[in-house]
Amino acid sequence: MKTQPLQPPPTSLSSERIKPRIREYKFFNIIVNGRMRLFNEKTISFSGVIALAFNAAAAKKCESFSVAYRNDKENIPEGVLKNGDFVAVRPGMTFVVERILKL
């Protein structure tokens, strides 16, 4: 006797609505202080750029940072990030982070 696999009960919802949505992670390259980094988000914060530049999430009290960015491939103007700012990230975008010591 051949057994058949169990079938889920019929539902009124379409199969598209009950499927879980899986986020596709698309990695692309950005340049931070002359080094290529893989990135997969739509935006990056001031502190996120610093963490990529110096491999540290927190700064010391005697340090401050300057973050500038530009993208040569698209019509995104260059600019400067301040603490708490975010910027849309595109492939090939360049970030320059400078560490400034406070006296």
A tleap script that builds the chain and sets N, CA, C and O, in Angstrom:
source leaprc.protein.ff14SB
mol = sequence {
  NMET LYS THR GLN PRO LEU GLN PRO PRO PRO
  THR SER LEU SER SER GLU ARG ILE LYS PRO
  ARG ILE ARG GLU TYR LYS PHE PHE ASN ILE
  ILE VAL ASN GLY ARG MET ARG LEU PHE ASN
  GLU LYS THR ILE SER PHE SER GLY VAL ILE
  ALA LEU ALA PHE ASN ALA ALA ALA ALA LYS
  LYS CYS GLU SER PHE SER VAL ALA TYR ARG
  ASN ASP LYS GLU ASN ILE PRO GLU GLY VAL
  LEU LYS ASN GLY ASP PHE VAL ALA VAL ARG
  PRO GLY MET THR PHE VAL VAL GLU ARG ILE
  LEU LYS CLEU
}
set mol.1.N position { 0.837 -1.168 0.000 }
set mol.1.CA position { 0.000 0.000 0.000 }
set mol.1.C position { 0.892 1.245 0.000 }
set mol.1.O position { 1.813 1.359 0.809 }
set mol.2.N position { 0.614 2.152 -0.894 }
set mol.2.CA position { 1.399 3.373 -1.066 }
set mol.2.C position { 0.802 4.495 -0.225 }
set mol.2.O position { -0.397 4.765 -0.295 }
set mol.3.N position { 1.660 5.155 0.581 }
set mol.3.CA position { 1.172 6.263 1.408 }
set mol.3.C position { 1.435 7.577 0.708 }
set mol.3.O position { 2.433 7.736 0.005 }
set mol.4.N position { 0.548 8.498 0.904 }
set mol.4.CA position { 0.693 9.821 0.304 }
set mol.4.C position { 1.139 10.805 1.384 }
set mol.4.O position { 0.745 10.675 2.543 }
set mol.5.N position { 1.963 11.792 1.009 }
set mol.5.CA position { 2.377 12.785 1.997 }
set mol.5.C position { 1.188 13.612 2.470 }
set mol.5.O position { 0.216 13.806 1.739 }
set mol.6.N position { 1.282 14.085 3.681 }
set mol.6.CA position { 0.215 14.916 4.224 }
set mol.6.C position { 0.149 16.235 3.481 }
set mol.6.O position { 1.175 16.827 3.144 }
set mol.7.N position { -1.040 16.677 3.236 }
set mol.7.CA position { -1.267 17.948 2.550 }
set mol.7.C position { -1.758 18.972 3.566 }
set mol.7.O position { -2.550 18.632 4.445 }
set mol.8.N position { -1.299 20.230 3.463 }
set mol.8.CA position { -1.826 21.240 4.373 }
set mol.8.C position { -3.288 21.513 4.057 }
set mol.8.O position { -3.716 21.345 2.916 }
set mol.9.N position { -4.049 21.928 5.045 }
set mol.9.CA position { -5.463 22.212 4.789 }
set mol.9.C position { -5.589 23.414 3.857 }
set mol.9.O position { -4.747 24.311 3.884 }
set mol.10.N position { -6.622 23.435 3.043 }
set mol.10.CA position { -6.801 24.579 2.134 }
set mol.10.C position { -7.099 25.843 2.934 }
set mol.10.O position { -7.793 25.814 3.951 }
set mol.11.N position { -6.557 26.943 2.447 }
set mol.11.CA position { -6.792 28.233 3.101 }
set mol.11.C position { -7.328 29.211 2.081 }
set mol.11.O position { -7.190 29.011 0.874 }
set mol.12.N position { -7.926 30.249 2.565 }
set mol.12.CA position { -8.452 31.271 1.665 }
set mol.12.C position { -7.367 32.270 1.271 }
set mol.12.O position { -7.554 33.062 0.347 }
set mol.13.N position { -6.222 32.234 1.979 }
set mol.13.CA position { -5.133 33.145 1.654 }
set mol.13.C position { -4.361 32.624 0.459 }
set mol.13.O position { -4.207 31.414 0.292 }
set mol.14.N position { -3.888 33.508 -0.349 }
set mol.14.CA position { -3.059 33.067 -1.465 }
set mol.14.C position { -1.711 32.612 -0.939 }
set mol.14.O position { -1.283 33.042 0.132 }
set mol.15.N position { -1.056 31.766 -1.668 }
set mol.15.CA position { 0.230 31.230 -1.218 }
set mol.15.C position { 1.293 32.321 -1.146 }
set mol.15.O position { 2.256 32.187 -0.390 }
set mol.16.N position { 1.141 33.391 -1.911 }
set mol.16.CA position { 2.117 34.476 -1.880 }
set mol.16.C position { 2.061 35.228 -0.552 }
set mol.16.O position { 3.090 35.698 -0.067 }
set mol.17.N position { 0.902 35.344 0.027 }
set mol.17.CA position { 0.754 36.115 1.257 }
set mol.17.C position { 1.255 35.365 2.479 }
set mol.17.O position { 1.654 35.983 3.465 }
set mol.18.N position { 1.238 34.035 2.426 }
set mol.18.CA position { 1.654 33.293 3.610 }
set mol.18.C position { 3.111 32.868 3.560 }
set mol.18.O position { 3.625 32.327 4.540 }
set mol.19.N position { 3.789 33.101 2.441 }
set mol.19.CA position { 5.212 32.786 2.368 }
set mol.19.C position { 5.994 33.818 3.171 }
set mol.19.O position { 5.690 35.009 3.105 }
set mol.20.N position { 6.996 33.378 3.929 }
set mol.20.CA position { 7.814 34.365 4.648 }
set mol.20.C position { 8.643 35.168 3.665 }
set mol.20.O position { 9.114 34.654 2.650 }
set mol.21.N position { 8.805 36.408 3.984 }
set mol.21.CA position { 9.622 37.272 3.127 }
set mol.21.C position { 11.064 37.194 3.594 }
set mol.21.O position { 11.372 37.460 4.756 }
set mol.22.N position { 11.926 36.832 2.691 }
set mol.22.CA position { 13.341 36.687 3.005 }
set mol.22.C position { 14.077 37.848 2.379 }
set mol.22.O position { 13.960 38.095 1.179 }
set mol.23.N position { 14.834 38.559 3.191 }
set mol.23.CA position { 15.596 39.700 2.700 }
set mol.23.C position { 16.827 39.197 1.969 }
set mol.23.O position { 17.584 38.377 2.488 }
set mol.24.N position { 17.013 39.695 0.773 }
set mol.24.CA position { 18.200 39.337 0.010 }
set mol.24.C position { 19.311 40.304 0.364 }
set mol.24.O position { 19.146 41.520 0.273 }
set mol.25.N position { 20.435 39.757 0.764 }
set mol.25.CA position { 21.580 40.579 1.099 }
set mol.25.C position { 22.462 40.713 -0.132 }
set mol.25.O position { 23.060 39.738 -0.586 }
set mol.26.N position { 22.537 41.896 -0.656 }
set mol.26.CA position { 23.387 42.164 -1.810 }
set mol.26.C position { 24.555 43.002 -1.335 }
set mol.26.O position { 24.400 44.168 -0.973 }
set mol.27.N position { 25.704 42.399 -1.343 }
set mol.27.CA position { 26.911 43.099 -0.897 }
set mol.27.C position { 27.518 43.873 -2.055 }
set mol.27.O position { 27.464 43.435 -3.204 }
set mol.28.N position { 28.091 45.021 -1.747 }
set mol.28.CA position { 28.804 45.821 -2.732 }
set mol.28.C position { 29.975 46.486 -2.036 }
set mol.28.O position { 30.050 46.510 -0.808 }
set mol.29.N position { 30.883 47.022 -2.824 }
set mol.29.CA position { 32.103 47.630 -2.284 }
set mol.29.C position { 31.921 49.126 -2.072 }
set mol.29.O position { 31.360 49.833 -2.908 }
set mol.30.N position { 32.418 49.588 -0.917 }
set mol.30.CA position { 32.611 51.011 -0.673 }
set mol.30.C position { 34.068 51.179 -0.247 }
set mol.30.O position { 34.724 50.210 0.136 }
set mol.31.N position { 34.561 52.390 -0.314 }
set mol.31.CA position { 35.959 52.652 0.038 }
set mol.31.C position { 35.980 53.551 1.270 }
set mol.31.O position { 35.406 54.641 1.267 }
set mol.32.N position { 36.649 53.081 2.323 }
set mol.32.CA position { 36.770 53.845 3.568 }
set mol.32.C position { 38.253 54.006 3.864 }
set mol.32.O position { 38.956 53.025 4.104 }
set mol.33.N position { 38.723 55.243 3.846 }
set mol.33.CA position { 40.144 55.566 4.067 }
set mol.33.C position { 41.054 54.749 3.147 }
set mol.33.O position { 42.079 54.226 3.586 }
set mol.34.N position { 40.681 54.644 1.889 }
set mol.34.CA position { 41.515 53.976 0.895 }
set mol.34.C position { 41.427 52.459 0.885 }
set mol.34.O position { 42.108 51.815 0.087 }
set mol.35.N position { 40.602 51.866 1.753 }
set mol.35.CA position { 40.457 50.411 1.791 }
set mol.35.C position { 39.054 50.018 1.371 }
set mol.35.O position { 38.076 50.643 1.781 }
set mol.36.N position { 38.957 48.963 0.540 }
set mol.36.CA position { 37.650 48.470 0.124 }
set mol.36.C position { 36.998 47.714 1.261 }
set mol.36.O position { 37.640 46.917 1.946 }
set mol.37.N position { 35.719 47.973 1.455 }
set mol.37.CA position { 34.933 47.298 2.480 }
set mol.37.C position { 33.652 46.777 1.838 }
set mol.37.O position { 33.067 47.449 0.988 }
set mol.38.N position { 33.212 45.587 2.238 }
set mol.38.CA position { 31.922 45.071 1.793 }
set mol.38.C position { 30.829 45.692 2.641 }
set mol.38.O position { 30.973 45.827 3.856 }
set mol.39.N position { 29.736 46.068 1.996 }
set mol.39.CA position { 28.632 46.711 2.700 }
set mol.39.C position { 27.334 46.206 2.111 }
set mol.39.O position { 27.295 45.859 0.931 }
set mol.40.N position { 26.252 46.151 2.908 }
set mol.40.CA position { 24.990 45.614 2.404 }
set mol.40.C position { 23.754 46.382 2.878 }
set mol.40.O position { 22.648 45.844 2.825 }
set mol.41.N position { 23.908 47.588 3.327 }
set mol.41.CA position { 22.768 48.379 3.788 }
set mol.41.C position { 22.508 49.537 2.831 }
set mol.41.O position { 23.355 49.870 2.003 }
set mol.42.N position { 21.328 50.149 2.951 }
set mol.42.CA position { 20.984 51.284 2.094 }
set mol.42.C position { 21.548 52.597 2.615 }
set mol.42.O position { 21.806 53.518 1.840 }
set mol.43.N position { 21.741 52.685 3.941 }
set mol.43.CA position { 22.288 53.894 4.548 }
set mol.43.C position { 23.402 53.524 5.515 }
set mol.43.O position { 23.522 52.379 5.951 }
set mol.44.N position { 24.213 54.527 5.838 }
set mol.44.CA position { 25.253 54.343 6.849 }
set mol.44.C position { 25.278 55.581 7.728 }
set mol.44.O position { 25.038 56.696 7.265 }
set mol.45.N position { 25.568 55.370 8.988 }
set mol.45.CA position { 25.599 56.474 9.948 }
set mol.45.C position { 27.024 56.971 10.135 }
set mol.45.O position { 27.989 56.346 9.698 }
set mol.46.N position { 27.121 58.101 10.791 }
set mol.46.CA position { 28.410 58.685 11.139 }
set mol.46.C position { 29.240 57.680 11.937 }
set mol.46.O position { 30.403 57.440 11.612 }
set mol.47.N position { 28.651 57.095 12.975 }
set mol.47.CA position { 29.384 56.135 13.809 }
set mol.47.C position { 29.686 54.839 13.054 }
set mol.47.O position { 30.686 54.181 13.342 }
set mol.48.N position { 28.845 54.465 12.100 }
set mol.48.CA position { 29.102 53.273 11.293 }
set mol.48.C position { 30.332 53.435 10.405 }
set mol.48.O position { 31.107 52.495 10.233 }
set mol.49.N position { 30.507 54.619 9.847 }
set mol.49.CA position { 31.691 54.885 9.023 }
set mol.49.C position { 32.947 54.855 9.886 }
set mol.49.O position { 33.976 54.325 9.466 }
set mol.50.N position { 32.871 55.420 11.084 }
set mol.50.CA position { 34.024 55.418 11.994 }
set mol.50.C position { 34.400 53.992 12.374 }
set mol.50.O position { 35.581 53.649 12.431 }
set mol.51.N position { 33.389 53.159 12.635 }
set mol.51.CA position { 33.657 51.764 12.988 }
set mol.51.C position { 34.334 51.028 11.842 }
set mol.51.O position { 35.223 50.211 12.085 }
set mol.52.N position { 33.939 51.295 10.592 }
set mol.52.CA position { 34.597 50.670 9.445 }
set mol.52.C position { 36.020 51.187 9.263 }
set mol.52.O position { 36.909 50.439 8.857 }
set mol.53.N position { 36.234 52.455 9.561 }
set mol.53.CA position { 37.547 53.061 9.349 }
set mol.53.C position { 38.577 52.615 10.373 }
set mol.53.O position { 39.727 52.348 10.024 }
set mol.54.N position { 38.175 52.533 11.621 }
set mol.54.CA position { 39.139 52.268 12.687 }
set mol.54.C position { 38.878 50.984 13.458 }
set mol.54.O position { 39.522 50.745 14.480 }
set mol.55.N position { 37.951 50.152 12.998 }
set mol.55.CA position { 37.618 48.884 13.649 }
set mol.55.C position { 37.274 49.075 15.124 }
set mol.55.O position { 37.613 48.237 15.959 }
set mol.56.N position { 36.616 50.155 15.433 }
set mol.56.CA position { 36.216 50.424 16.814 }
set mol.56.C position { 34.845 51.086 16.804 }
set mol.56.O position { 34.575 51.948 15.967 }
set mol.57.N position { 33.997 50.693 17.715 }
set mol.57.CA position { 32.650 51.259 17.760 }
set mol.57.C position { 32.581 52.533 18.597 }
set mol.57.O position { 31.743 53.397 18.337 }
set mol.58.N position { 33.434 52.658 19.581 }
set mol.58.CA position { 33.367 53.812 20.478 }
set mol.58.C position { 34.665 54.610 20.426 }
set mol.58.O position { 35.753 54.051 20.293 }
set mol.59.N position { 34.528 55.896 20.531 }
set mol.59.CA position { 35.695 56.772 20.525 }
set mol.59.C position { 36.075 57.131 21.953 }
set mol.59.O position { 35.244 57.100 22.860 }
set mol.60.N position { 37.324 57.467 22.131 }
set mol.60.CA position { 37.778 57.940 23.443 }
set mol.60.C position { 37.310 59.378 23.634 }
set mol.60.O position { 36.971 60.062 22.669 }
set mol.61.N position { 37.294 59.824 24.869 }
set mol.61.CA position { 36.826 61.178 25.163 }
set mol.61.C position { 37.720 62.250 24.560 }
set mol.61.O position { 37.264 63.363 24.298 }
set mol.62.N position { 38.989 61.924 24.339 }
set mol.62.CA position { 39.913 62.928 23.823 }
set mol.62.C position { 39.972 62.926 22.291 }
set mol.62.O position { 40.845 63.567 21.705 }
set mol.63.N position { 39.053 62.213 21.645 }
set mol.63.CA position { 39.062 62.138 20.177 }
set mol.63.C position { 37.760 62.667 19.599 }
set mol.63.O position { 36.693 62.566 20.204 }
set mol.64.N position { 37.884 63.220 18.435 }
set mol.64.CA position { 36.719 63.588 17.656 }
set mol.64.C position { 37.025 63.191 16.213 }
set mol.64.O position { 38.184 62.954 15.873 }
set mol.65.N position { 35.999 63.115 15.360 }
set mol.65.CA position { 36.188 62.607 14.003 }
set mol.65.C position { 35.562 63.538 12.985 }
set mol.65.O position { 34.587 64.238 13.261 }
set mol.66.N position { 36.147 63.524 11.807 }
set mol.66.CA position { 35.629 64.237 10.652 }
set mol.66.C position { 35.375 63.208 9.559 }
set mol.66.O position { 36.267 62.426 9.230 }
set mol.67.N position { 34.161 63.195 8.989 }
set mol.67.CA position { 33.809 62.219 7.959 }
set mol.67.C position { 33.328 62.965 6.719 }
set mol.67.O position { 32.368 63.733 6.780 }
set mol.68.N position { 33.997 62.734 5.603 }
set mol.68.CA position { 33.594 63.300 4.310 }
set mol.68.C position { 33.292 62.149 3.363 }
set mol.68.O position { 33.862 61.066 3.492 }
set mol.69.N position { 32.396 62.384 2.413 }
set mol.69.CA position { 32.040 61.328 1.454 }
set mol.69.C position { 31.840 61.924 0.067 }
set mol.69.O position { 31.618 63.124 -0.095 }
set mol.70.N position { 31.927 61.034 -0.940 }
set mol.70.CA position { 31.619 61.421 -2.320 }
set mol.70.C position { 31.356 60.160 -3.133 }
set mol.70.O position { 31.768 59.062 -2.760 }
set mol.71.N position { 30.662 60.343 -4.248 }
set mol.71.CA position { 30.381 59.249 -5.160 }
set mol.71.C position { 30.577 59.776 -6.570 }
set mol.71.O position { 29.816 60.627 -7.031 }
set mol.72.N position { 31.592 59.274 -7.254 }
set mol.72.CA position { 31.918 59.760 -8.590 }
set mol.72.C position { 30.988 59.222 -9.673 }
set mol.72.O position { 30.877 59.824 -10.741 }
set mol.73.N position { 30.317 58.098 -9.417 }
set mol.73.CA position { 29.563 57.421 -10.469 }
set mol.73.C position { 28.153 57.954 -10.647 }
set mol.73.O position { 27.589 57.807 -11.732 }
set mol.74.N position { 27.562 58.562 -9.638 }
set mol.74.CA position { 26.183 59.013 -9.741 }
set mol.74.C position { 26.074 60.477 -9.346 }
set mol.74.O position { 27.062 61.110 -8.974 }
set mol.75.N position { 24.894 60.988 -9.430 }
set mol.75.CA position { 24.665 62.406 -9.137 }
set mol.75.C position { 24.418 62.661 -7.658 }
set mol.75.O position { 23.579 63.486 -7.299 }
set mol.76.N position { 25.142 61.961 -6.807 }
set mol.76.CA position { 25.055 62.210 -5.370 }
set mol.76.C position { 26.159 63.195 -5.031 }
set mol.76.O position { 27.333 62.914 -5.271 }
set mol.77.N position { 25.801 64.338 -4.480 }
set mol.77.CA position { 26.847 65.318 -4.179 }
set mol.77.C position { 27.745 64.844 -3.049 }
set mol.77.O position { 27.370 63.980 -2.255 }
set mol.78.N position { 28.919 65.415 -2.993 }
set mol.78.CA position { 29.802 65.109 -1.877 }
set mol.78.C position { 29.324 65.882 -0.662 }
set mol.78.O position { 28.570 66.848 -0.777 }
set mol.79.N position { 29.772 65.443 0.498 }
set mol.79.CA position { 29.322 66.111 1.698 }
set mol.79.C position { 30.104 65.683 2.919 }
set mol.79.O position { 31.085 64.944 2.827 }
set mol.80.N position { 29.650 66.163 4.066 }
set mol.80.CA position { 30.288 65.896 5.351 }
set mol.80.C position { 29.217 65.340 6.282 }
set mol.80.O position { 28.094 65.844 6.322 }
set mol.81.N position { 29.571 64.302 7.027 }
set mol.81.CA position { 28.666 63.740 8.026 }
set mol.81.C position { 29.013 64.302 9.394 }
set mol.81.O position { 30.185 64.469 9.730 }
set mol.82.N position { 27.993 64.588 10.172 }
set mol.82.CA position { 28.168 65.016 11.557 }
set mol.82.C position { 27.608 63.935 12.459 }
set mol.82.O position { 26.907 63.037 11.992 }
set mol.83.N position { 27.906 64.012 13.732 }
set mol.83.CA position { 27.428 63.012 14.678 }
set mol.83.C position { 25.904 62.912 14.621 }
set mol.83.O position { 25.210 63.917 14.771 }
set mol.84.N position { 25.385 61.707 14.406 }
set mol.84.CA position { 23.949 61.477 14.304 }
set mol.84.C position { 23.410 61.495 12.889 }
set mol.84.O position { 22.246 61.153 12.681 }
set mol.85.N position { 24.219 61.885 11.895 }
set mol.85.CA position { 23.775 61.934 10.501 }
set mol.85.C position { 23.837 60.566 9.837 }
set mol.85.O position { 24.594 59.689 10.254 }
set mol.86.N position { 23.024 60.400 8.792 }
set mol.86.CA position { 23.027 59.226 7.938 }
set mol.86.C position { 23.147 59.688 6.500 }
set mol.86.O position { 22.803 60.825 6.179 }
set mol.87.N position { 23.639 58.805 5.625 }
set mol.87.CA position { 23.705 59.106 4.201 }
set mol.87.C position { 23.364 57.841 3.419 }
set mol.87.O position { 23.700 56.734 3.840 }
set mol.88.N position { 22.688 58.009 2.269 }
set mol.88.CA position { 22.388 56.876 1.397 }
set mol.88.C position { 23.690 56.380 0.776 }
set mol.88.O position { 24.518 57.177 0.338 }
set mol.89.N position { 23.865 55.061 0.740 }
set mol.89.CA position { 25.116 54.477 0.259 }
set mol.89.C position { 24.898 53.842 -1.102 }
set mol.89.O position { 23.904 53.151 -1.326 }
set mol.90.N position { 25.828 54.080 -1.999 }
set mol.90.CA position { 25.811 53.488 -3.342 }
set mol.90.C position { 27.121 52.751 -3.568 }
set mol.90.O position { 28.130 53.081 -2.944 }
set mol.91.N position { 27.122 51.756 -4.452 }
set mol.91.CA position { 28.379 51.053 -4.747 }
set mol.91.C position { 29.457 52.015 -5.236 }
set mol.91.O position { 29.191 52.908 -6.042 }
set mol.92.N position { 30.679 51.820 -4.737 }
set mol.92.CA position { 31.808 52.643 -5.140 }
set mol.92.C position { 31.944 53.952 -4.395 }
set mol.92.O position { 32.834 54.743 -4.708 }
set mol.93.N position { 31.097 54.204 -3.427 }
set mol.93.CA position { 31.148 55.445 -2.668 }
set mol.93.C position { 32.434 55.502 -1.850 }
set mol.93.O position { 32.903 54.476 -1.358 }
set mol.94.N position { 33.001 56.685 -1.703 }
set mol.94.CA position { 34.264 56.876 -0.990 }
set mol.94.C position { 34.030 57.700 0.269 }
set mol.94.O position { 33.367 58.737 0.236 }
set mol.95.N position { 34.592 57.214 1.390 }
set mol.95.CA position { 34.521 57.916 2.668 }
set mol.95.C position { 35.926 58.187 3.161 }
set mol.95.O position { 36.799 57.325 3.066 }
set mol.96.N position { 36.152 59.389 3.690 }
set mol.96.CA position { 37.438 59.748 4.294 }
set mol.96.C position { 37.154 60.140 5.737 }
set mol.96.O position { 36.398 61.074 6.005 }
set mol.97.N position { 37.776 59.405 6.665 }
set mol.97.CA position { 37.571 59.638 8.093 }
set mol.97.C position { 38.892 60.086 8.693 }
set mol.97.O position { 39.916 59.424 8.530 }
set mol.98.N position { 38.861 61.218 9.388 }
set mol.98.CA position { 40.055 61.730 10.058 }
set mol.98.C position { 39.810 61.746 11.560 }
set mol.98.O position { 38.749 62.163 12.026 }
set mol.99.N position { 40.793 61.292 12.301 }
set mol.99.CA position { 40.730 61.313 13.763 }
set mol.99.C position { 41.390 62.585 14.246 }
set mol.99.O position { 42.512 62.894 13.845 }
set mol.100.N position { 40.708 63.325 15.101 }
set mol.100.CA position { 41.206 64.590 15.611 }
set mol.100.C position { 41.348 64.466 17.121 }
set mol.100.O position { 40.380 64.141 17.808 }
set mol.101.N position { 42.529 64.716 17.639 }
set mol.101.CA position { 42.762 64.654 19.086 }
set mol.101.C position { 42.426 66.003 19.710 }
set mol.101.O position { 42.865 67.048 19.230 }
set mol.102.N position { 41.648 65.969 20.778 }
set mol.102.CA position { 41.312 67.205 21.504 }
set mol.102.C position { 42.338 67.417 22.596 }
set mol.102.O position { 42.732 66.470 23.276 }
set mol.103.N position { 42.763 68.625 22.765 }
set mol.103.CA position { 43.726 68.940 23.827 }
set mol.103.C position { 43.038 69.513 25.032 }
set mol.103.O position { 43.695 69.836 26.022 }
savepdb mol mol.pdb
quit
